[in-house]
GROMACS .gro file of N, CA and C in nm:
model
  402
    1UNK      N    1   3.771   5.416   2.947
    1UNK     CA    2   3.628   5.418   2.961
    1UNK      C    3   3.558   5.464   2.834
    2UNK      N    4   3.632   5.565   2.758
    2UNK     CA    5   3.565   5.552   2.614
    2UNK      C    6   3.510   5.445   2.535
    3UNK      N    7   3.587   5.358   2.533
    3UNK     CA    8   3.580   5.205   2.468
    3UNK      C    9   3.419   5.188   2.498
    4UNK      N   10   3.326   5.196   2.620
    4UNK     CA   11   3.270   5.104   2.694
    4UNK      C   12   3.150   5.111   2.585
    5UNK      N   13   3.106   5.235   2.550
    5UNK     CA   14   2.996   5.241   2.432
    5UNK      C   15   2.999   5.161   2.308
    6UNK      N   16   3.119   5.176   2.243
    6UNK     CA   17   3.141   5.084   2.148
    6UNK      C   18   3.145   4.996   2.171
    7UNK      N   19   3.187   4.923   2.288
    7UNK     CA   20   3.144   4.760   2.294
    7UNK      C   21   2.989   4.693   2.335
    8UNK      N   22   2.912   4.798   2.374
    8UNK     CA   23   2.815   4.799   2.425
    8UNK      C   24   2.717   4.760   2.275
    9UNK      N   25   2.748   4.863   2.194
    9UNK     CA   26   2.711   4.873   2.030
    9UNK      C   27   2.742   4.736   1.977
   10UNK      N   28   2.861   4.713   1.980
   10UNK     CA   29   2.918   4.540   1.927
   10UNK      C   30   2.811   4.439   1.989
   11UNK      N   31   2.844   4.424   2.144
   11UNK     CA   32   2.705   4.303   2.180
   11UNK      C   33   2.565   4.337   2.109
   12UNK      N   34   2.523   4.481   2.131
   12UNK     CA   35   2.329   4.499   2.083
   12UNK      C   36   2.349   4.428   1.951
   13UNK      N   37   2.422   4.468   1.863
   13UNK     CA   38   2.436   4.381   1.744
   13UNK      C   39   2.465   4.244   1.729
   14UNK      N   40   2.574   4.178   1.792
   14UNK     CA   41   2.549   4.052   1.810
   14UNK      C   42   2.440   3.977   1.838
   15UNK      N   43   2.343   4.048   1.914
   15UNK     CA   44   2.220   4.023   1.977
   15UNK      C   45   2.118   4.004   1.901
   16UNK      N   46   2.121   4.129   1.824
   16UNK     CA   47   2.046   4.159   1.762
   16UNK      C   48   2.074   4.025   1.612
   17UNK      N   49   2.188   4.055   1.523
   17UNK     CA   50   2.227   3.954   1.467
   17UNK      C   51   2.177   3.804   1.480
   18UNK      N   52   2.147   3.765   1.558
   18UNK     CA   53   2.132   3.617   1.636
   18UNK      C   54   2.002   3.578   1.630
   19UNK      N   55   1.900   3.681   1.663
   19UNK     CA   56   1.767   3.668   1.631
   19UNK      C   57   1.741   3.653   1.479
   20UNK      N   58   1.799   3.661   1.391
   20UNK     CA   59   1.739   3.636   1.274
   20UNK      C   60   1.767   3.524   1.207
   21UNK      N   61   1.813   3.443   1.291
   21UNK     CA   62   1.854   3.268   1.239
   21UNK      C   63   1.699   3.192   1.263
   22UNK      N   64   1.626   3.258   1.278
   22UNK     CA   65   1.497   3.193   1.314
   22UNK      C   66   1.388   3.154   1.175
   23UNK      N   67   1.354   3.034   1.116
   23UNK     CA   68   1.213   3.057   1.061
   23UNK      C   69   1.126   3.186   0.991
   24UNK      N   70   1.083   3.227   1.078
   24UNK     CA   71   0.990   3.373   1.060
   24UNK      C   72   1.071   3.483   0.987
   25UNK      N   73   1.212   3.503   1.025
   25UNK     CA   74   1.308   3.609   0.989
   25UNK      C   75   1.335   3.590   0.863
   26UNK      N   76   1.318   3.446   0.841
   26UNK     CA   77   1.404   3.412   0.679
   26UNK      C   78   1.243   3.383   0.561
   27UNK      N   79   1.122   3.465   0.598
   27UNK     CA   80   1.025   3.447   0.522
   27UNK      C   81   0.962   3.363   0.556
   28UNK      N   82   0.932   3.241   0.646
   28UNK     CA   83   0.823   3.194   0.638
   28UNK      C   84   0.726   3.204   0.732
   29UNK      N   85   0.616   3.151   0.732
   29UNK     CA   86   0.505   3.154   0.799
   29UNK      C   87   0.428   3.020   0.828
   30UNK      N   88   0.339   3.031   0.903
   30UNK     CA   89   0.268   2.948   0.935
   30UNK      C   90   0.137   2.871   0.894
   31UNK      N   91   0.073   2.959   0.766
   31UNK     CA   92  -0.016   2.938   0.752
   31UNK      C   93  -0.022   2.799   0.626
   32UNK      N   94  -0.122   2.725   0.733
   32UNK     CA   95  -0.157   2.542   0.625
   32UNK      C   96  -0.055   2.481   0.657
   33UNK      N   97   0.015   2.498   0.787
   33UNK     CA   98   0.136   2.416   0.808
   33UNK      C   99   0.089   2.238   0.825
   34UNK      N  100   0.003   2.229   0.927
   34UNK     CA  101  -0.030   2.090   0.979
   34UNK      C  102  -0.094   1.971   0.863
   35UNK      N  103  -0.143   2.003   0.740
   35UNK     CA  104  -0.179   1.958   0.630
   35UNK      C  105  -0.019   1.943   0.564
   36UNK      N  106   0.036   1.996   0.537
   36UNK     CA  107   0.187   2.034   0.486
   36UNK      C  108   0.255   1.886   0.522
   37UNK      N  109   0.278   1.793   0.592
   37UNK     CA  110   0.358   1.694   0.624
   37UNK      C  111   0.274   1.582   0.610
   38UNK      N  112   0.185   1.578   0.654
   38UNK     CA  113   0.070   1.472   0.647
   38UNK      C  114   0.063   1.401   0.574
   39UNK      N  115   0.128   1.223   0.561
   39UNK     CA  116   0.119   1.159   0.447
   39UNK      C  117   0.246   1.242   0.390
   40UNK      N  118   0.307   1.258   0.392
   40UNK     CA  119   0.430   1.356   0.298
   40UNK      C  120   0.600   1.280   0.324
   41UNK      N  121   0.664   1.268   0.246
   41UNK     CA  122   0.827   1.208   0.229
   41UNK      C  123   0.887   1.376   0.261
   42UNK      N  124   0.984   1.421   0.385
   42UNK     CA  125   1.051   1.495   0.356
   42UNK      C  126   1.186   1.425   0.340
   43UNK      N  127   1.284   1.525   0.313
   43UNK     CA  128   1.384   1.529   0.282
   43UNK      C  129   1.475   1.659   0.341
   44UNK      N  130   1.499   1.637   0.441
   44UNK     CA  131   1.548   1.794   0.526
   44UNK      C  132   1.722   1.796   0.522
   45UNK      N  133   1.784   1.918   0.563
   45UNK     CA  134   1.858   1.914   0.569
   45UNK      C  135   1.893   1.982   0.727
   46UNK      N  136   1.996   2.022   0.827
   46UNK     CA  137   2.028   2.088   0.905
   46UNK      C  138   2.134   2.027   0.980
   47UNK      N  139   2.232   2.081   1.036
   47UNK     CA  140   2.326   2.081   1.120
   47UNK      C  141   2.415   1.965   1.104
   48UNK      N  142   2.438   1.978   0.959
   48UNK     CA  143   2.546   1.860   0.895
   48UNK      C  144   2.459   1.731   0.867
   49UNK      N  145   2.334   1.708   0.894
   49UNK     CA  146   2.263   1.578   0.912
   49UNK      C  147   2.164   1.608   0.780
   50UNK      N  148   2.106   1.482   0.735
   50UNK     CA  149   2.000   1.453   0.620
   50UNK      C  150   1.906   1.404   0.693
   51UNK      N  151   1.797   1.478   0.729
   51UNK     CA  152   1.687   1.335   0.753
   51UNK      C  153   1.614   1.303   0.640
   52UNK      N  154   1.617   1.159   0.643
   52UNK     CA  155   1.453   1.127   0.498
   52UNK      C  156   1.377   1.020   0.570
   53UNK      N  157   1.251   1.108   0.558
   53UNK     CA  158   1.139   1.044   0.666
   53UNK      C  159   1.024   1.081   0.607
   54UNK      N  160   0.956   0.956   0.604
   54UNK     CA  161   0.775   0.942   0.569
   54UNK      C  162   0.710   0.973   0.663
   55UNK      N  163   0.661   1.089   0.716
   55UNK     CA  164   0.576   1.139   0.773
   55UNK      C  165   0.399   1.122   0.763
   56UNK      N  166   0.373   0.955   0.775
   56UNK     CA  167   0.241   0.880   0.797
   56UNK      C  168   0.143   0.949   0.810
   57UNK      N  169  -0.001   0.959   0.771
   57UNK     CA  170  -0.112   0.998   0.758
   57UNK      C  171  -0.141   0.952   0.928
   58UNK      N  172  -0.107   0.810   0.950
   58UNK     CA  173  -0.141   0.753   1.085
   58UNK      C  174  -0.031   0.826   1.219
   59UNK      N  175   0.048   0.915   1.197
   59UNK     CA  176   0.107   0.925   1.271
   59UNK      C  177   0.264   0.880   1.295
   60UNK      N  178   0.280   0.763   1.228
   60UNK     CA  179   0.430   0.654   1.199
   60UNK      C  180   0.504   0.766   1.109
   61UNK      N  181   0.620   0.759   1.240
   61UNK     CA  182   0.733   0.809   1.101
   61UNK      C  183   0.854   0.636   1.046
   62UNK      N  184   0.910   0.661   0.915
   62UNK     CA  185   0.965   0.577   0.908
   62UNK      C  186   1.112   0.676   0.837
   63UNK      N  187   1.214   0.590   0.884
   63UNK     CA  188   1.333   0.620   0.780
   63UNK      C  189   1.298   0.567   0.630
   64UNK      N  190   1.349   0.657   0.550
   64UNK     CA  191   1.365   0.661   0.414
   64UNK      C  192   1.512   0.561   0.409
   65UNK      N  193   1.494   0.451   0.352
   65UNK     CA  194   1.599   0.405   0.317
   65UNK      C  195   1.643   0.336   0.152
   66UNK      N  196   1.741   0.265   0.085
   66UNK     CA  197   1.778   0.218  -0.048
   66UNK      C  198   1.669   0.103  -0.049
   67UNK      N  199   1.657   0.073   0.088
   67UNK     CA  200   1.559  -0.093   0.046
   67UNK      C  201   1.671  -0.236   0.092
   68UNK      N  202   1.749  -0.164   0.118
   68UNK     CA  203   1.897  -0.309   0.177
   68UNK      C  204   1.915  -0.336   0.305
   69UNK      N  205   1.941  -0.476   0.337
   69UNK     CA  206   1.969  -0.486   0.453
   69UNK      C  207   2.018  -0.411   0.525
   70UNK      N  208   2.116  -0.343   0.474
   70UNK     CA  209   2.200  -0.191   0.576
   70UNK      C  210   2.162  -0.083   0.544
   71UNK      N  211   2.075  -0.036   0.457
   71UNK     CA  212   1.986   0.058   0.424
   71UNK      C  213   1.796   0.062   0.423
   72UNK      N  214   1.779   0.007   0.541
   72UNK     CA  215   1.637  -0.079   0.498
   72UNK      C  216   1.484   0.072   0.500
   73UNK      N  217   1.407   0.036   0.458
   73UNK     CA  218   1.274   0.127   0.530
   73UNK      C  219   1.249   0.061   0.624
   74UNK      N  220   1.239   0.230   0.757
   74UNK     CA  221   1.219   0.130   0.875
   74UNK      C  222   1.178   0.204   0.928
   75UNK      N  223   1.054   0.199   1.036
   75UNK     CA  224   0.975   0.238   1.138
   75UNK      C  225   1.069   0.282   1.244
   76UNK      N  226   1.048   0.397   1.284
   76UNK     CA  227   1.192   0.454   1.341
   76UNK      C  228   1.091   0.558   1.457
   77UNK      N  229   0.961   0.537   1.490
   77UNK     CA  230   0.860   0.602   1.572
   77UNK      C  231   0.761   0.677   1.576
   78UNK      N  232   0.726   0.783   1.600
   78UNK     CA  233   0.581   0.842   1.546
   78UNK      C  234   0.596   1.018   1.600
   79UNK      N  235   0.496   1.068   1.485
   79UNK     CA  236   0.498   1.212   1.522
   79UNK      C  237   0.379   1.263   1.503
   80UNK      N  238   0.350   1.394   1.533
   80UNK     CA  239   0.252   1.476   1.568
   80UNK      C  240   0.257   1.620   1.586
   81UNK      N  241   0.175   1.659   1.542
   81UNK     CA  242   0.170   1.820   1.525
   81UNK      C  243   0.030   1.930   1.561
   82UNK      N  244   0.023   2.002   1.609
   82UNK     CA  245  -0.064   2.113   1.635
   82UNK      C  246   0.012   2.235   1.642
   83UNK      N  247  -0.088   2.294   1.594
   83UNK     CA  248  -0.086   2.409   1.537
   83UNK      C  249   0.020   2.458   1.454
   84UNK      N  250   0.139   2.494   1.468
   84UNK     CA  251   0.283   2.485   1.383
   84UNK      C  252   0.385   2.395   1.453
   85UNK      N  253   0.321   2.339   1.568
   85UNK     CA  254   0.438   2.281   1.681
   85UNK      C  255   0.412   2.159   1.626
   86UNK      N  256   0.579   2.056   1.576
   86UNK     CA  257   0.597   1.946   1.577
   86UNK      C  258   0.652   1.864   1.693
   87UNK      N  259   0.597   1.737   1.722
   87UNK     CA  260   0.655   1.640   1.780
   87UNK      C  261   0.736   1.550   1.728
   88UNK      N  262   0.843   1.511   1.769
   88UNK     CA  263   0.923   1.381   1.712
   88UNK      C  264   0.941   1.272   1.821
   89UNK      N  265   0.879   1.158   1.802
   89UNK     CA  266   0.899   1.068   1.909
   89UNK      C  267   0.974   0.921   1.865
   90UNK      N  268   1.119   0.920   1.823
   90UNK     CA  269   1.199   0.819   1.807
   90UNK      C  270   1.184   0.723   1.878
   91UNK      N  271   1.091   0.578   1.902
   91UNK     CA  272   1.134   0.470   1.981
   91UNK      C  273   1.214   0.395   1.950
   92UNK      N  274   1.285   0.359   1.797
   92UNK     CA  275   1.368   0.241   1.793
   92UNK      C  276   1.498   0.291   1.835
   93UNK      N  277   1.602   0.225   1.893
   93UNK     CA  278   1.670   0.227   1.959
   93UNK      C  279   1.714   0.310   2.065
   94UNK      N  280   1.625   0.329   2.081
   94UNK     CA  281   1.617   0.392   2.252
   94UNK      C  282   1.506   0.484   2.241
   95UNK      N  283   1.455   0.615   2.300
   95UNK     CA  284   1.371   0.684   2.317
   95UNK      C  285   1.405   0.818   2.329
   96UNK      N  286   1.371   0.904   2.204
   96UNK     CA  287   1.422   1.075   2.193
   96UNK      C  288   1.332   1.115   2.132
   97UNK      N  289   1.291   1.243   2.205
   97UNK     CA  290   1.175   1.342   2.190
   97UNK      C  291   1.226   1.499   2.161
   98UNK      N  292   1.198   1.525   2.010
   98UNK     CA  293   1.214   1.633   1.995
   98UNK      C  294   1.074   1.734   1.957
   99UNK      N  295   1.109   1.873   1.961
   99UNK     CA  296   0.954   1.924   1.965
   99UNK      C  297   1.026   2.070   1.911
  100UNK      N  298   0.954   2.099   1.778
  100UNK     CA  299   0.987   2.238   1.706
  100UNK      C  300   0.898   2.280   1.675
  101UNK      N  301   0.914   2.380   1.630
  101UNK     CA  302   0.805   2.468   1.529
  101UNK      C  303   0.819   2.415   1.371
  102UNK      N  304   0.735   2.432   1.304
  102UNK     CA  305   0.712   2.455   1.167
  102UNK      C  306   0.682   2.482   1.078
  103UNK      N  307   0.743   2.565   1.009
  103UNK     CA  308   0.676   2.683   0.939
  103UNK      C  309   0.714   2.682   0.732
  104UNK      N  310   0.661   2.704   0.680
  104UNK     CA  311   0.636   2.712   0.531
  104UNK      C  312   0.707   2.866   0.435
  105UNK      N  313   0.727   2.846   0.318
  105UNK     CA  314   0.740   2.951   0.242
  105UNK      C  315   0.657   2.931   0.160
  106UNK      N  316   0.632   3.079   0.043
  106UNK     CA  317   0.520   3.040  -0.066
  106UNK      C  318   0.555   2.967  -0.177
  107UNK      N  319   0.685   2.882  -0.194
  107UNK     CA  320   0.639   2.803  -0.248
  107UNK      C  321   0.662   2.615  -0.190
  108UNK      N  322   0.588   2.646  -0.067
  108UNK     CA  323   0.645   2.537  -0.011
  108UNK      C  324   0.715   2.451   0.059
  109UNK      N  325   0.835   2.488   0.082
  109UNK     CA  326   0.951   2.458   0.112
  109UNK      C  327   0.946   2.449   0.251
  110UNK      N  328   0.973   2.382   0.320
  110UNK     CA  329   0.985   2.389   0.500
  110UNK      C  330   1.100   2.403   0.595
  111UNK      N  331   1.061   2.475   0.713
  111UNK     CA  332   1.189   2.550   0.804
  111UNK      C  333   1.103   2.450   0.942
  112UNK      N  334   1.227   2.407   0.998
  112UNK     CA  335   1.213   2.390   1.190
  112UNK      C  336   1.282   2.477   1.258
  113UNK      N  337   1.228   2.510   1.358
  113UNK     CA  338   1.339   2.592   1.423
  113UNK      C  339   1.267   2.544   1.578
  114UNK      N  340   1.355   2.612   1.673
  114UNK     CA  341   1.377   2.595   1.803
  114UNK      C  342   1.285   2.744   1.830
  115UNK      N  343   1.240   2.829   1.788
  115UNK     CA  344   1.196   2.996   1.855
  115UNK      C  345   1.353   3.062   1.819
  116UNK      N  346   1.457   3.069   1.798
  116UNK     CA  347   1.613   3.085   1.822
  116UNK      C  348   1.678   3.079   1.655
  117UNK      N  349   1.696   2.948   1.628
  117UNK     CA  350   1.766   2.929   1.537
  117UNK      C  351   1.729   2.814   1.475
  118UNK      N  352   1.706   2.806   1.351
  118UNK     CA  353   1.697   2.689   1.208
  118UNK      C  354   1.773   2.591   1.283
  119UNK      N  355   1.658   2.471   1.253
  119UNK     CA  356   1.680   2.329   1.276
  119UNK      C  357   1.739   2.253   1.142
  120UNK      N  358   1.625   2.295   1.068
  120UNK     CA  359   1.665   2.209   0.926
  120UNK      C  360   1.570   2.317   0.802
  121UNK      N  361   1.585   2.248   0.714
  121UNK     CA  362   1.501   2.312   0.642
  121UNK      C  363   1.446   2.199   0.523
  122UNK      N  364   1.343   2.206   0.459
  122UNK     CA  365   1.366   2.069   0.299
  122UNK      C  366   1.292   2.164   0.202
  123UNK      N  367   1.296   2.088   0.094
  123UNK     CA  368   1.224   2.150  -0.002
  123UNK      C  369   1.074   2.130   0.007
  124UNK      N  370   0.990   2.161  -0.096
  124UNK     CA  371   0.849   2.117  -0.040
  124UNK      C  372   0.865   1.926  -0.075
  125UNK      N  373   0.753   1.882  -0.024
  125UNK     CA  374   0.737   1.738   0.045
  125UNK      C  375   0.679   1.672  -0.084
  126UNK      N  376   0.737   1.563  -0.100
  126UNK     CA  377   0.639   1.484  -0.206
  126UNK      C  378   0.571   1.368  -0.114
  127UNK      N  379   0.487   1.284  -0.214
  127UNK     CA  380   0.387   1.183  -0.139
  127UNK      C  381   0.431   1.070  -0.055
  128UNK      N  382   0.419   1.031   0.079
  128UNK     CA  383   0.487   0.956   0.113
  128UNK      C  384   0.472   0.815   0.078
  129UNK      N  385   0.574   0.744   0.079
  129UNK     CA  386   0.593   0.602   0.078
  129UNK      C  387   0.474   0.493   0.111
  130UNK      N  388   0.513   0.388   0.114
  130UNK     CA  389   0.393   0.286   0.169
  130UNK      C  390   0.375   0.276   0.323
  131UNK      N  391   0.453   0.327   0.383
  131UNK     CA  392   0.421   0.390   0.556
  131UNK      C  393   0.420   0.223   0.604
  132UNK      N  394   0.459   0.135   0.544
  132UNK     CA  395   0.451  -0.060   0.617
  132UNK      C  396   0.589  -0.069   0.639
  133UNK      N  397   0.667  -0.178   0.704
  133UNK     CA  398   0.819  -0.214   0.719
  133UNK      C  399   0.760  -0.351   0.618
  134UNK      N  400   0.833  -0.339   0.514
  134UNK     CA  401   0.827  -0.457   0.424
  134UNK      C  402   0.868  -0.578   0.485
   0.00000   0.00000   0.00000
């Protein structure tokens, strides 16, 4: 029964530990987020995956692609945002809805997260693409 404190200590820390995979914990904030993507090319990274996506003034997201038949630019569905909360609404090939937060550092750079734990992160955003499927 000695043990029981020290393991008690191990979980609060695990616990505790776990909360700081979040956005907010790792410096950023919220403020001028929804201007931040608008019309903007990110380039993210998270959970082994790359996304590169033109994030449309109109709303259209498109994949970032080489320009090739097996790499093409392509309209890949539409997104939306208030207040720091993003929408992702994938229609081409089937239909997936994701919805995060999003939040900024000072110089730019962007975090998603779930409230929990980092989605992705990119550097800051350059200007997006021609937002058309050629």
């Amino acid at each position: 029964m000695k043990y029981l404190p020290h393991i008690s200590t191990l979980l609060l820390i695990g616990i505790a530990g776990s909360a700081s995979a979040n956005c907010s914990n790792d410096g950023y904030t919220t403020a001028g987020v929804p201007t931040d993507i608008s019309g903007k090319q990110i380039i993210a990274t998270g959970g082994g995956y790359d996304w590169k996506e033109d994030h449309c003034a109109s709303g259209d997201l498109y994949k970032l692609g080489n320009g090739t038949t097996i790499d093409p630019y392509a309209f890949r569905g539409k997104w939306s945002i208030s207040d720091n909360t993003v929408t992702y609404n994938y229609t081409v090939g089937g239909n997936s809805t994701y919805i995060w937060n999003l939040w900024k550092d000072v110089r730019g750079n962007l975090c998603w997260d779930d409230g929990i734990n980092i989605i992705a992160t990119a550097p800051a955003p350059a200007d997006a693409g021609a937002c058309v499927t050629p």
